[in-house]
XYZ file of C-alpha atoms in Angstrom:
707
model
C -0.244 0.005 -0.232
C 1.336 3.392 -1.049
C 2.101 6.131 1.814
C 1.807 9.432 0.261
C 4.880 11.759 1.374
C 5.261 15.252 1.700
C 7.637 17.458 -0.862
C 10.440 17.418 1.898
C 11.391 13.896 3.622
C 14.144 11.958 4.635
C 15.402 8.655 3.548
C 18.298 6.890 5.177
C 21.128 9.632 5.849
C 19.533 11.881 2.742
C 17.314 14.793 2.748
C 14.958 14.872 -0.067
C 13.209 17.888 -1.281
C 11.001 16.195 -4.267
C 9.724 19.545 -6.065
C 13.323 20.810 -6.628
C 14.529 17.214 -7.726
C 17.319 17.409 -4.849
C 19.198 15.087 -3.083
C 21.073 16.320 0.154
C 23.876 13.720 1.429
C 27.441 13.770 2.491
C 27.353 17.965 2.977
C 26.310 18.161 -0.645
C 23.444 18.826 -2.628
C 22.687 16.665 -5.839
C 20.303 18.071 -8.633
C 18.902 14.831 -10.770
C 16.662 14.039 -13.287
C 12.831 14.412 -12.873
C 12.386 10.928 -13.672
C 14.960 9.827 -11.111
C 13.203 11.671 -8.364
C 9.588 10.125 -9.592
C 10.926 7.023 -9.211
C 12.822 7.600 -5.638
C 9.372 9.145 -4.447
C 7.342 5.873 -5.723
C 9.423 3.398 -4.198
C 9.894 5.659 -0.974
C 6.294 5.710 -0.775
C 6.055 1.716 -1.162
C 8.918 1.406 1.427
C 9.246 -2.393 2.226
C 7.283 -3.516 -1.045
C 8.462 -5.169 -3.892
C 7.772 -3.128 -6.980
C 8.312 -4.765 -10.425
C 9.447 -2.872 -13.718
C 6.034 -3.088 -15.050
C 4.932 -1.161 -11.891
C 7.190 1.378 -12.218
C 6.612 1.489 -16.205
C 2.723 1.981 -15.672
C 3.219 4.789 -12.823
C 6.131 6.909 -14.102
C 6.207 6.726 -18.100
C 3.225 7.770 -19.573
C 4.214 6.437 -22.901
C 5.411 2.689 -23.611
C 9.206 2.179 -22.612
C 11.469 -0.475 -22.555
C 12.397 -1.888 -18.929
C 16.057 -0.658 -19.967
C 14.946 2.493 -19.444
C 13.438 1.568 -15.626
C 17.330 0.034 -15.406
C 19.113 3.421 -16.233
C 16.782 5.269 -13.697
C 17.560 3.056 -10.952
C 21.280 3.139 -11.976
C 21.159 6.713 -11.429
C 19.195 6.627 -8.495
C 21.451 4.332 -6.846
C 24.401 6.619 -8.025
C 22.704 9.642 -6.422
C 22.102 7.953 -2.891
C 25.832 6.722 -3.161
C 24.203 3.053 -2.799
C 25.427 -0.140 -4.006
C 23.989 -3.343 -6.046
C 26.167 -5.919 -3.868
C 25.638 -4.274 -0.447
C 22.698 -1.868 -0.833
C 21.379 0.532 1.853
C 18.513 2.038 0.007
C 17.323 -0.209 -3.139
C 17.540 -3.822 -2.716
C 17.181 -5.915 -6.036
C 14.776 -8.613 -5.550
C 15.972 -11.027 -8.444
C 12.924 -11.782 -10.992
C 10.323 -9.605 -9.462
C 11.817 -5.735 -9.081
C 13.003 -3.468 -6.506
C 12.419 -3.090 -2.568
C 12.958 0.199 -1.036
C 14.974 -0.776 2.497
C 16.055 2.368 3.844
C 13.960 4.490 6.857
C 11.691 6.890 5.177
C 11.050 9.813 7.745
C 8.739 12.697 7.633
C 8.964 15.934 9.783
C 6.846 19.351 9.108
C 8.589 21.061 11.568
C 12.300 21.222 10.088
C 13.590 23.607 7.390
C 13.435 22.741 3.821
C 17.116 23.354 3.938
C 18.708 21.839 6.852
C 21.756 23.404 8.291
C 23.119 19.456 7.744
C 23.059 20.065 4.053
C 24.397 22.650 1.651
C 21.784 24.256 -0.327
C 22.138 23.608 -4.316
C 21.700 27.502 -4.398
C 24.260 30.039 -2.847
C 21.240 31.922 -1.694
C 21.075 30.371 1.778
C 17.347 31.183 2.324
C 15.709 28.860 4.094
C 11.749 28.144 4.355
C 10.311 26.956 7.590
C 7.168 24.978 7.743
C 4.653 26.320 10.260
C 0.744 26.418 10.916
C -1.147 29.545 10.690
C -1.691 30.655 6.933
C -1.338 34.305 7.773
C 2.509 33.829 8.643
C 2.875 31.527 5.785
C 1.600 34.052 3.196
C 3.795 36.712 5.070
C 6.883 34.478 4.862
C 6.455 33.754 1.207
C 6.242 37.458 0.622
C 9.624 38.189 2.229
C 11.271 35.141 0.352
C 10.172 36.271 -2.853
C 11.783 39.894 -1.894
C 14.807 38.151 -0.978
C 15.271 35.983 -3.909
C 14.218 38.791 -6.122
C 16.923 40.923 -4.787
C 19.669 37.740 -4.891
C 18.867 37.098 -8.572
C 19.578 40.824 -9.177
C 22.836 41.109 -7.080
C 24.245 37.759 -7.427
C 26.546 36.728 -9.861
C 25.072 33.952 -12.155
C 25.888 30.307 -11.212
C 28.564 27.874 -12.436
C 27.302 26.347 -15.324
C 27.010 22.648 -15.529
C 28.381 20.987 -18.915
C 25.550 19.627 -20.585
C 25.312 18.042 -24.210
C 22.756 19.146 -26.542
C 23.281 15.722 -28.292
C 25.485 12.798 -27.706
C 29.157 14.327 -27.697
C 31.431 12.929 -30.247
C 34.969 11.404 -29.854
C 37.739 11.318 -31.627
C 41.264 9.367 -31.185
C 44.409 11.850 -31.138
C 46.744 9.165 -30.849
C 46.764 5.583 -31.446
C 50.874 4.565 -31.463
C 51.680 1.077 -29.746
C 52.466 2.292 -25.968
C 50.845 4.661 -23.711
C 50.293 8.325 -24.167
C 49.693 10.721 -21.280
C 49.903 14.466 -20.447
C 48.009 15.676 -23.323
C 47.500 19.531 -23.813
C 45.849 21.340 -26.792
C 47.687 24.500 -28.415
C 45.586 27.629 -28.048
C 44.059 27.214 -31.346
C 44.091 23.649 -31.349
C 46.319 22.839 -34.004
C 49.182 21.345 -31.866
C 48.893 18.435 -29.184
C 51.934 17.845 -27.144
C 52.263 14.808 -24.798
C 54.546 11.975 -23.572
C 54.878 8.521 -24.769
C 56.250 5.183 -24.017
C 57.127 2.325 -26.230
C 57.124 -0.430 -23.991
C 56.972 -0.738 -20.112
C 60.572 -0.431 -18.619
C 61.403 2.357 -21.107
C 61.423 5.888 -20.416
C 58.600 8.398 -21.599
C 59.909 10.733 -24.399
C 58.298 14.075 -25.358
C 56.189 14.391 -28.949
C 54.252 17.111 -30.576
C 51.949 15.992 -33.041
C 50.044 18.521 -35.966
C 46.764 17.616 -36.022
C 45.837 19.035 -39.299
C 48.594 16.863 -40.935
C 49.397 14.155 -38.391
C 52.674 14.878 -38.373
C 54.509 13.950 -35.182
C 57.633 15.273 -33.944
C 59.956 13.477 -31.449
C 60.962 16.288 -29.196
C 63.612 13.916 -26.585
C 65.317 10.935 -27.293
C 67.739 9.826 -24.418
C 67.836 7.546 -21.276
C 66.024 10.175 -18.888
C 61.998 10.078 -18.033
C 60.140 13.147 -19.327
C 57.199 14.054 -17.146
C 54.284 16.830 -16.990
C 55.059 18.724 -20.534
C 53.453 22.298 -20.600
C 53.230 24.279 -24.010
C 53.962 27.957 -23.543
C 51.250 30.335 -24.848
C 53.459 31.564 -27.492
C 54.072 28.187 -28.633
C 57.857 28.564 -28.705
C 58.953 26.532 -25.454
C 57.849 23.258 -23.432
C 58.758 23.154 -19.540
C 58.883 19.322 -18.213
C 60.605 17.448 -15.612
C 63.373 15.358 -16.676
C 64.094 12.258 -14.259
C 66.855 9.330 -14.179
C 70.290 8.523 -13.971
C 69.821 9.765 -10.107
C 68.798 13.333 -11.340
C 65.376 15.166 -11.187
C 65.371 18.763 -13.061
C 62.949 21.317 -14.546
C 63.801 21.721 -18.108
C 62.889 24.138 -20.822
C 62.901 22.969 -24.673
C 62.541 25.713 -27.171
C 61.132 25.188 -30.289
C 61.640 26.184 -34.041
C 58.942 27.629 -35.890
C 57.944 24.445 -37.670
C 57.891 22.543 -34.253
C 61.253 20.784 -34.335
C 63.215 20.920 -31.048
C 65.767 23.885 -30.669
C 67.695 24.089 -27.495
C 67.319 22.710 -23.872
C 67.960 24.628 -20.804
C 68.290 23.273 -17.116
C 66.055 25.868 -15.233
C 66.222 24.029 -11.714
C 67.099 20.714 -9.732
C 64.632 19.005 -7.608
C 65.171 19.155 -3.894
C 64.214 15.218 -4.248
C 64.387 12.438 -6.264
C 61.368 10.989 -5.785
C 59.301 13.789 -7.043
C 55.396 14.340 -8.433
C 55.875 16.726 -11.538
C 53.601 19.543 -11.742
C 54.506 22.469 -14.153
C 52.161 25.462 -15.872
C 53.012 28.600 -17.449
C 51.284 32.074 -16.697
C 49.505 33.484 -19.119
C 52.064 36.159 -20.014
C 54.706 33.056 -20.178
C 56.842 35.069 -17.585
C 56.256 32.688 -14.678
C 56.645 28.822 -14.264
C 54.536 27.296 -11.077
C 55.450 23.924 -10.581
C 55.693 21.517 -7.194
C 58.607 20.483 -5.558
C 59.853 19.637 -1.989
C 63.090 20.572 -0.479
C 64.043 16.755 0.469
C 62.214 13.463 0.693
C 61.322 13.901 4.393
C 59.252 17.281 3.994
C 56.058 17.961 2.281
C 55.525 19.371 -1.391
C 55.319 23.045 -1.621
C 54.144 25.168 -4.782
C 56.813 27.606 -6.031
C 57.145 29.868 -8.910
C 60.054 31.008 -11.388
C 60.527 33.882 -12.994
C 62.307 32.773 -16.135
C 63.893 36.556 -16.662
C 65.915 36.520 -13.541
C 65.817 32.955 -12.348
C 64.047 34.424 -9.262
C 62.000 31.337 -7.588
C 59.450 32.386 -4.644
C 57.728 29.985 -2.262
C 53.695 29.910 -3.086
C 52.283 27.524 -0.399
C 53.893 26.640 3.103
C 54.086 23.258 4.238
C 52.823 23.886 7.844
C 50.197 21.718 9.188
C 50.940 19.632 5.603
C 51.443 16.000 5.987
C 52.176 14.850 2.179
C 51.924 18.787 0.877
C 50.623 20.356 -2.307
C 50.369 19.142 -5.371
C 48.656 18.782 -8.857
C 48.379 22.362 -9.489
C 46.206 24.242 -12.053
C 46.313 27.945 -12.964
C 43.265 29.309 -14.379
C 43.492 30.955 -17.785
C 43.587 34.572 -16.541
C 46.309 33.605 -14.186
C 44.871 35.021 -11.034
C 43.598 31.735 -9.351
C 45.793 28.941 -8.421
C 44.120 25.584 -7.990
C 45.881 22.525 -6.168
C 45.197 19.448 -4.218
C 46.504 19.532 -0.994
C 47.037 16.195 0.860
C 47.174 16.195 4.863
C 45.863 12.347 4.645
C 47.380 10.099 2.123
C 44.115 8.840 -0.036
C 42.206 11.857 -0.120
C 42.822 15.298 -2.165
C 41.554 18.229 -0.455
C 40.771 20.843 -2.972
C 42.070 24.728 -2.450
C 41.920 27.500 -4.849
C 44.476 30.618 -4.210
C 43.711 34.344 -5.474
C 46.997 34.886 -6.305
C 46.387 38.752 -6.344
C 45.329 38.680 -2.642
C 47.001 35.621 -1.401
C 43.754 34.251 0.037
C 43.352 30.750 0.420
C 39.701 29.073 0.224
C 39.170 25.320 0.597
C 36.812 24.027 -1.838
C 35.985 20.427 -1.112
C 37.567 17.079 -0.293
C 37.280 14.492 -2.853
C 38.152 11.597 -0.946
C 40.160 9.862 -2.874
C 43.450 10.758 -5.057
C 43.099 12.183 -8.494
C 45.896 13.999 -10.445
C 46.110 16.890 -12.935
C 42.699 18.887 -12.448
C 42.043 21.572 -15.372
C 40.126 24.721 -15.201
C 36.934 25.293 -17.467
C 37.705 28.574 -19.531
C 35.037 30.576 -17.324
C 36.694 29.795 -14.313
C 33.730 28.822 -12.935
C 34.494 25.123 -12.216
C 37.536 22.586 -12.357
C 37.349 19.046 -14.409
C 39.250 15.899 -12.937
C 39.227 12.100 -13.092
C 37.799 9.784 -10.691
C 38.889 5.954 -11.699
C 37.346 4.016 -8.698
C 34.741 2.502 -10.410
C 35.854 2.754 -14.367
C 36.631 6.401 -15.452
C 34.626 9.430 -14.894
C 34.956 12.901 -15.785
C 33.625 15.037 -12.900
C 33.405 18.805 -12.697
C 33.881 20.555 -9.569
C 32.034 23.882 -8.962
C 34.294 26.481 -7.291
C 31.359 28.590 -5.651
C 29.356 25.564 -4.280
C 31.631 22.796 -4.161
C 29.150 20.644 -5.847
C 30.497 17.975 -7.710
C 29.031 16.409 -11.131
C 29.598 13.951 -13.394
C 29.654 14.522 -17.073
C 31.061 11.564 -18.801
C 31.556 8.025 -17.591
C 33.846 4.946 -19.301
C 34.391 1.782 -18.256
C 38.193 2.445 -18.794
C 40.657 4.477 -16.300
C 40.686 8.116 -17.711
C 44.073 10.202 -16.633
C 45.143 13.926 -17.106
C 41.807 15.596 -18.390
C 42.774 19.138 -19.741
C 40.073 21.451 -21.220
C 40.964 23.398 -24.486
C 41.155 26.873 -24.518
C 37.944 27.493 -26.643
C 36.047 25.235 -23.943
C 34.779 22.811 -26.709
C 36.929 20.114 -25.984
C 38.607 17.838 -23.363
C 41.851 15.929 -24.122
C 42.439 12.778 -21.720
C 44.434 9.597 -21.616
C 42.017 6.380 -21.850
C 43.667 3.193 -20.493
C 42.730 -0.261 -21.835
C 44.095 -3.500 -22.559
C 45.185 -3.791 -25.902
C 42.978 -6.124 -27.729
C 43.654 -7.042 -31.407
C 42.158 -9.649 -33.881
C 44.068 -12.023 -35.284
C 43.224 -14.644 -37.761
C 44.715 -18.534 -38.152
C 44.389 -21.702 -39.877
C 42.362 -24.432 -38.024
C 45.513 -26.369 -38.504
C 45.276 -28.688 -35.780
C 42.047 -30.419 -37.421
C 44.149 -31.546 -40.558
C 47.146 -33.335 -41.123
C 50.253 -32.309 -39.456
C 52.323 -30.962 -42.304
C 54.512 -28.211 -42.834
C 52.239 -27.150 -45.909
C 49.473 -26.451 -43.803
C 51.468 -25.327 -40.971
C 50.336 -21.539 -40.098
C 51.458 -18.892 -37.820
C 48.443 -16.414 -36.501
C 48.765 -13.128 -37.702
C 47.373 -9.883 -36.909
C 44.701 -8.507 -39.004
C 45.690 -5.329 -41.070
C 43.402 -3.077 -39.595
C 43.909 -3.245 -35.758
C 44.595 -0.383 -33.697
C 46.038 0.067 -30.221
C 42.745 -0.182 -28.679
C 40.441 -2.933 -28.146
C 39.085 -5.013 -31.081
C 36.333 -7.674 -30.041
C 33.559 -9.697 -31.026
C 34.757 -10.472 -34.520
C 31.828 -12.081 -36.787
C 32.210 -13.271 -40.354
C 29.136 -12.235 -42.856
C 27.365 -15.639 -44.324
C 28.721 -14.751 -47.716
C 32.348 -14.727 -45.953
C 33.542 -11.377 -47.786
C 32.918 -8.817 -44.574
C 34.050 -9.001 -40.947
C 32.103 -7.346 -38.171
C 33.550 -6.322 -34.943
C 33.551 -3.803 -32.071
C 36.417 -1.440 -31.440
C 36.849 1.701 -29.517
C 39.454 3.312 -32.023
C 37.511 6.487 -32.307
C 37.380 6.876 -28.505
C 34.168 5.219 -27.888
C 33.234 1.398 -28.529
C 31.519 1.423 -31.940
C 30.459 -1.585 -34.840
C 32.553 -1.547 -37.776
C 32.504 -3.493 -40.535
C 35.796 -4.750 -42.938
C 35.905 -6.222 -46.247
C 38.670 -6.419 -48.738
C 38.300 -2.852 -50.086
C 37.305 -0.718 -46.928
C 36.668 -0.197 -43.261
C 33.384 1.724 -42.150
C 32.298 2.597 -38.731
C 28.238 2.318 -38.191
C 26.686 5.446 -37.019
C 26.926 5.524 -32.928
C 23.864 4.081 -31.376
C 20.760 6.380 -30.447
C 20.725 7.686 -27.222
C 24.057 6.467 -26.262
C 23.004 3.042 -26.076
C 26.050 0.343 -26.027
C 26.270 -2.779 -27.635
C 25.746 -6.173 -26.109
C 25.971 -8.541 -28.879
C 24.988 -8.541 -32.756
C 24.397 -11.284 -35.602
C 24.257 -11.025 -39.516
C 21.283 -11.593 -41.616
C 21.220 -14.131 -44.183
C 21.946 -11.914 -47.221
C 24.626 -9.751 -45.227
C 23.232 -6.465 -45.944
C 22.026 -6.186 -42.094
C 23.059 -6.980 -38.799
C 20.733 -7.048 -35.730
C 22.108 -5.353 -32.753
C 21.109 -5.984 -28.778
C 22.061 -3.172 -26.491
C 23.050 -3.191 -22.876
C 19.458 -2.268 -21.729
C 18.079 -5.302 -23.919
C 16.585 -3.374 -26.821
C 16.823 -4.656 -30.240
C 17.844 -2.276 -33.214
C 18.707 -3.071 -36.952
C 21.695 -1.842 -38.963
C 21.243 -1.438 -42.770
C 24.866 -1.412 -44.385
C 23.450 -0.241 -47.612
C 21.773 3.088 -45.966
C 24.148 3.163 -42.725
C 20.957 3.745 -40.985
C 19.771 2.081 -37.931
C 16.104 1.642 -36.689
C 14.640 0.085 -33.608
C 12.587 -3.610 -33.627
C 9.334 -2.819 -31.647
C 9.274 -5.827 -29.162
C 7.192 -6.210 -25.786
C 9.970 -8.331 -24.309
C 13.344 -7.256 -23.240
C 16.045 -9.038 -25.676
C 19.400 -10.137 -25.424
C 21.809 -12.484 -27.923
C 19.390 -11.790 -31.107
C 20.430 -14.094 -34.360
C 18.732 -14.107 -37.730
C 16.684 -17.529 -38.988
C 18.751 -18.859 -41.681
C 15.679 -18.063 -44.006
C 15.468 -14.342 -42.842
C 12.135 -14.211 -42.043
C 12.349 -14.188 -38.120
C 15.141 -13.557 -35.177
C 15.672 -16.199 -32.243
C 16.518 -14.127 -29.028
C 16.406 -14.617 -25.401
C 14.256 -12.816 -22.770
C 13.568 -13.009 -19.107
C 9.977 -11.582 -19.379
C 8.502 -14.817 -18.617
C 10.109 -15.076 -15.076
C 13.207 -16.867 -16.604
C 15.506 -16.434 -19.679
C 14.040 -18.693 -22.446
C 14.044 -18.592 -26.323
C 11.894 -16.290 -28.419
C 11.340 -15.950 -32.042
C 10.084 -12.483 -33.662
C 8.442 -12.529 -37.194
C 9.991 -9.566 -38.897
C 6.827 -9.190 -41.387
C 4.385 -9.358 -38.653
C 5.990 -8.006 -35.439
C 4.643 -11.132 -33.719
C 6.675 -12.815 -30.866
C 6.331 -16.138 -29.579
C 8.185 -17.902 -26.693
C 10.184 -21.130 -28.097
C 11.824 -22.900 -24.998
C 10.068 -23.359 -21.879
C 12.740 -25.248 -19.820
C 15.334 -22.318 -19.956
C 17.314 -20.810 -22.988
C 20.218 -17.880 -22.849
C 22.441 -18.042 -25.950
C 21.079 -19.494 -29.449
C 22.463 -20.507 -32.514
C 20.469 -22.057 -35.414
C 21.648 -24.816 -38.035
C 21.346 -23.903 -41.625
C 18.661 -26.396 -42.143
C 16.169 -24.215 -39.856
C 15.294 -27.123 -37.965
C 17.759 -27.265 -34.590
C 18.566 -24.455 -32.251
C 22.016 -25.021 -30.063
C 21.322 -23.196 -26.519
C 22.475 -22.471 -23.371
C 20.755 -21.771 -20.103
C 21.002 -19.150 -17.347
C 20.775 -21.849 -14.283
C 22.434 -24.668 -16.067
C 25.576 -25.536 -17.263
C 26.027 -27.214 -20.534
C 24.946 -26.647 -24.355
C 21.899 -28.270 -25.544
C 20.424 -29.439 -29.201
C 16.658 -28.101 -29.330
C 14.812 -29.947 -32.018
C 12.157 -27.190 -33.127
C 9.575 -29.649 -34.718
C 9.655 -32.239 -32.174
C 9.907 -29.359 -29.301
C 12.467 -31.606 -27.359
C 15.935 -30.939 -26.235
C 19.112 -32.652 -25.394
C 22.312 -32.133 -23.836
C 25.506 -32.591 -25.850
C 28.016 -30.889 -23.737
C 28.155 -30.403 -19.896
C 29.987 -28.346 -17.914
C 29.934 -25.106 -19.885
C 29.123 -21.705 -18.383
C 26.259 -19.860 -19.817
C 28.356 -17.132 -21.186
C 30.483 -19.750 -22.792
C 31.325 -18.505 -26.501
C 30.524 -20.788 -29.346
C 29.893 -21.095 -33.230
C 28.167 -23.139 -35.679
C 30.063 -23.781 -39.064
C 29.147 -26.477 -41.552
C 28.234 -29.510 -39.438
C 30.764 -28.614 -36.446
C 29.993 -26.872 -32.986
C 33.207 -24.577 -31.908
C 33.273 -23.618 -28.455
C 35.518 -22.122 -25.569
C 36.095 -25.252 -23.384
C 36.789 -23.488 -20.212
C 36.527 -19.644 -19.546
C 39.979 -17.505 -19.600
C 41.783 -20.923 -20.778
C 42.181 -19.509 -24.415
C 41.194 -23.456 -25.756
C 38.807 -23.529 -28.439
C 37.428 -27.281 -29.208
C 35.686 -28.819 -32.149
C 32.186 -30.862 -31.730
C 31.247 -32.634 -34.606
C 27.347 -32.997 -34.806
C 27.623 -35.862 -36.780
C 30.085 -37.883 -34.738
C 29.591 -36.607 -31.897
C 33.258 -36.295 -31.268
C 34.756 -33.461 -29.255
C 38.468 -32.299 -30.077
C 41.068 -29.358 -29.588
C 40.516 -27.069 -32.732
C 43.098 -24.071 -31.506
C 44.644 -22.965 -27.907
C 46.179 -19.197 -27.485
C 49.552 -19.272 -25.984
C 48.852 -17.877 -22.580
C 45.320 -17.389 -20.855
C 43.091 -14.792 -21.782
C 39.240 -14.312 -22.373
C 38.354 -14.338 -25.880
C 35.978 -13.942 -28.656
C 35.937 -15.704 -32.036
C 34.378 -16.800 -34.952
C 34.945 -19.323 -37.989
C 34.902 -18.723 -41.522
C 31.950 -20.017 -43.399
C 33.881 -22.617 -44.778
C 35.477 -23.527 -41.826
C 39.307 -23.332 -42.628
C 40.256 -20.315 -40.356
C 39.245 -18.967 -37.164
C 39.786 -15.023 -36.091
C 39.730 -14.140 -32.647
C 40.322 -11.318 -30.248
C 43.451 -11.457 -28.273
C 44.087 -9.254 -25.084
C 47.490 -8.162 -24.860
C 49.406 -4.997 -22.789
C 47.864 -1.903 -21.114
C 47.539 0.536 -23.640
C 47.002 4.157 -23.210
C 45.753 6.604 -26.078
C 44.822 10.138 -26.132
C 41.030 10.807 -26.870
C 39.160 14.140 -27.767
C 35.771 14.751 -26.211
C 33.800 17.505 -28.262
C 30.379 19.236 -28.112
C 28.713 21.804 -29.472
C 28.047 25.045 -27.786
């Protein structure tokens, strides 16, 4: 039974102001999407009850949506409440049934709208108290209106949140083998400076890339490690730290007009060899601000060096400072110096110093370590990375101390920096390299020198992640996922070209995909269990409207329908979808998760969610038989001719072949070391393509958006 809630109530340790879409927790005020607040109010008003996704959709969404929309909003709500799926304090997931709100819900009519325990989302500090007596309320509202009007007239505009009017675009600015960090764009975004390491154990060298021509200039080439390159505003010099050989020094490298290195000058010797490297230029290029410490036993401080006189000044003190001040950023005007202070290891405290008055203000605490913050061009906020769970780009408002996330990735993000025009952020994105390789299935043939084959990397592989390769039925095309452009995208390769499918609508993420029999379409399942259809000839994507959630779709071999798995019935089963009539029909009743179909359209090979193994399902007889045991539901497998290829054990890298006629299993291919792979077999069963995970890679990515 629902318990109606007032506009202001408390759940757990969070104060909720529903009409303003505000959640106050941990001395922060978070403004959430209206749908997030509606779901929170609904769950809290049904505290202790199990609410299904359909119940939420009926109550919150006036138009039909997929249950993926509910999943997305629940995820955002958990994030706003700082809740955990594994150890929930607010929202408990009840498998196959829905969600249960388990936190305490309290209502009080005597406390203020903005409790002193929480920071308001605005800077006005106005508090409205609920009292009895209509005349007093009317008078209070009148006074409130006057104060708010005065505040809006006299107060400076609030810091703007970074928003996207459409999905942001991504571009990889580097894609060399190895790792690139510390990216910085020149003022007009024509040059990119960064440090690069070819292989682990080798020192980082500095590079300059001309983005219009893709010309790369190596600036340093010696046994030293080079860190924190900073390009001067006139683009004539680069300041950086050089380390190694029991040395540490602040260097200045001058550049020729064409970007080639000219001369190197040592500006300052570090006080300690163990050194966190940060250096920035003043707007007039007359000063360098950097971090250093007198020796390895004292905290870091921030210094500034006047280049004309070589005069060095101390900017921050080491008093009452355990580890010191580092990770500095100078505002575009040069007036404000932001830095992270580590009084306690593992917690960056954020400070801003007004260099015109030398006043110091603490903005907030991150509660974790982050590196190299960057100012937004309007000087209203900073951007920093959070890699505690995947990678996030966060914005911290200088006037409010409010932290919001404007981009999230499953990969670690390092060293974000804004461009001068404020339309781009460049950052390093870390990932494990996964390239596509191809080999003969030689172990299934006679062992002779003539058919011996060495696996080869496919020519279109990049320095990012390529995975989930899938051959078209005609054998002429290969579809796969790649993040070579900065975000995971579907790509199609053939003998003549390599093209990318359009980005999915509304930021959807690809979960799996399958070719149509004519090799002209692909059906795509997204992470939120929706189905999309990609037309290669027109380069368009449209949504297939199903009432059920859908995963692991495949085309029937006659092209008239799709098979997919869905948990709409309460457990995962195989369903079919008629592409002409739009009708769906449940196929299995004893479980079904992944599905493959034989060429004669008579038999399905399936895995199950709650049982291990692979089953043969006869579509005419509506009967099933287990053919392989002890295989996980996520086992990768594919059909080719009259054989089934599958991964013998997860993370083993061993691919086996099962003959459907002889019922014989034997090894087909094995990777040199253990790795979780994705693979496919050519339609003629002669070759196998697989994604092979290798070393850690870091590339520089540019995120941009319209004004």
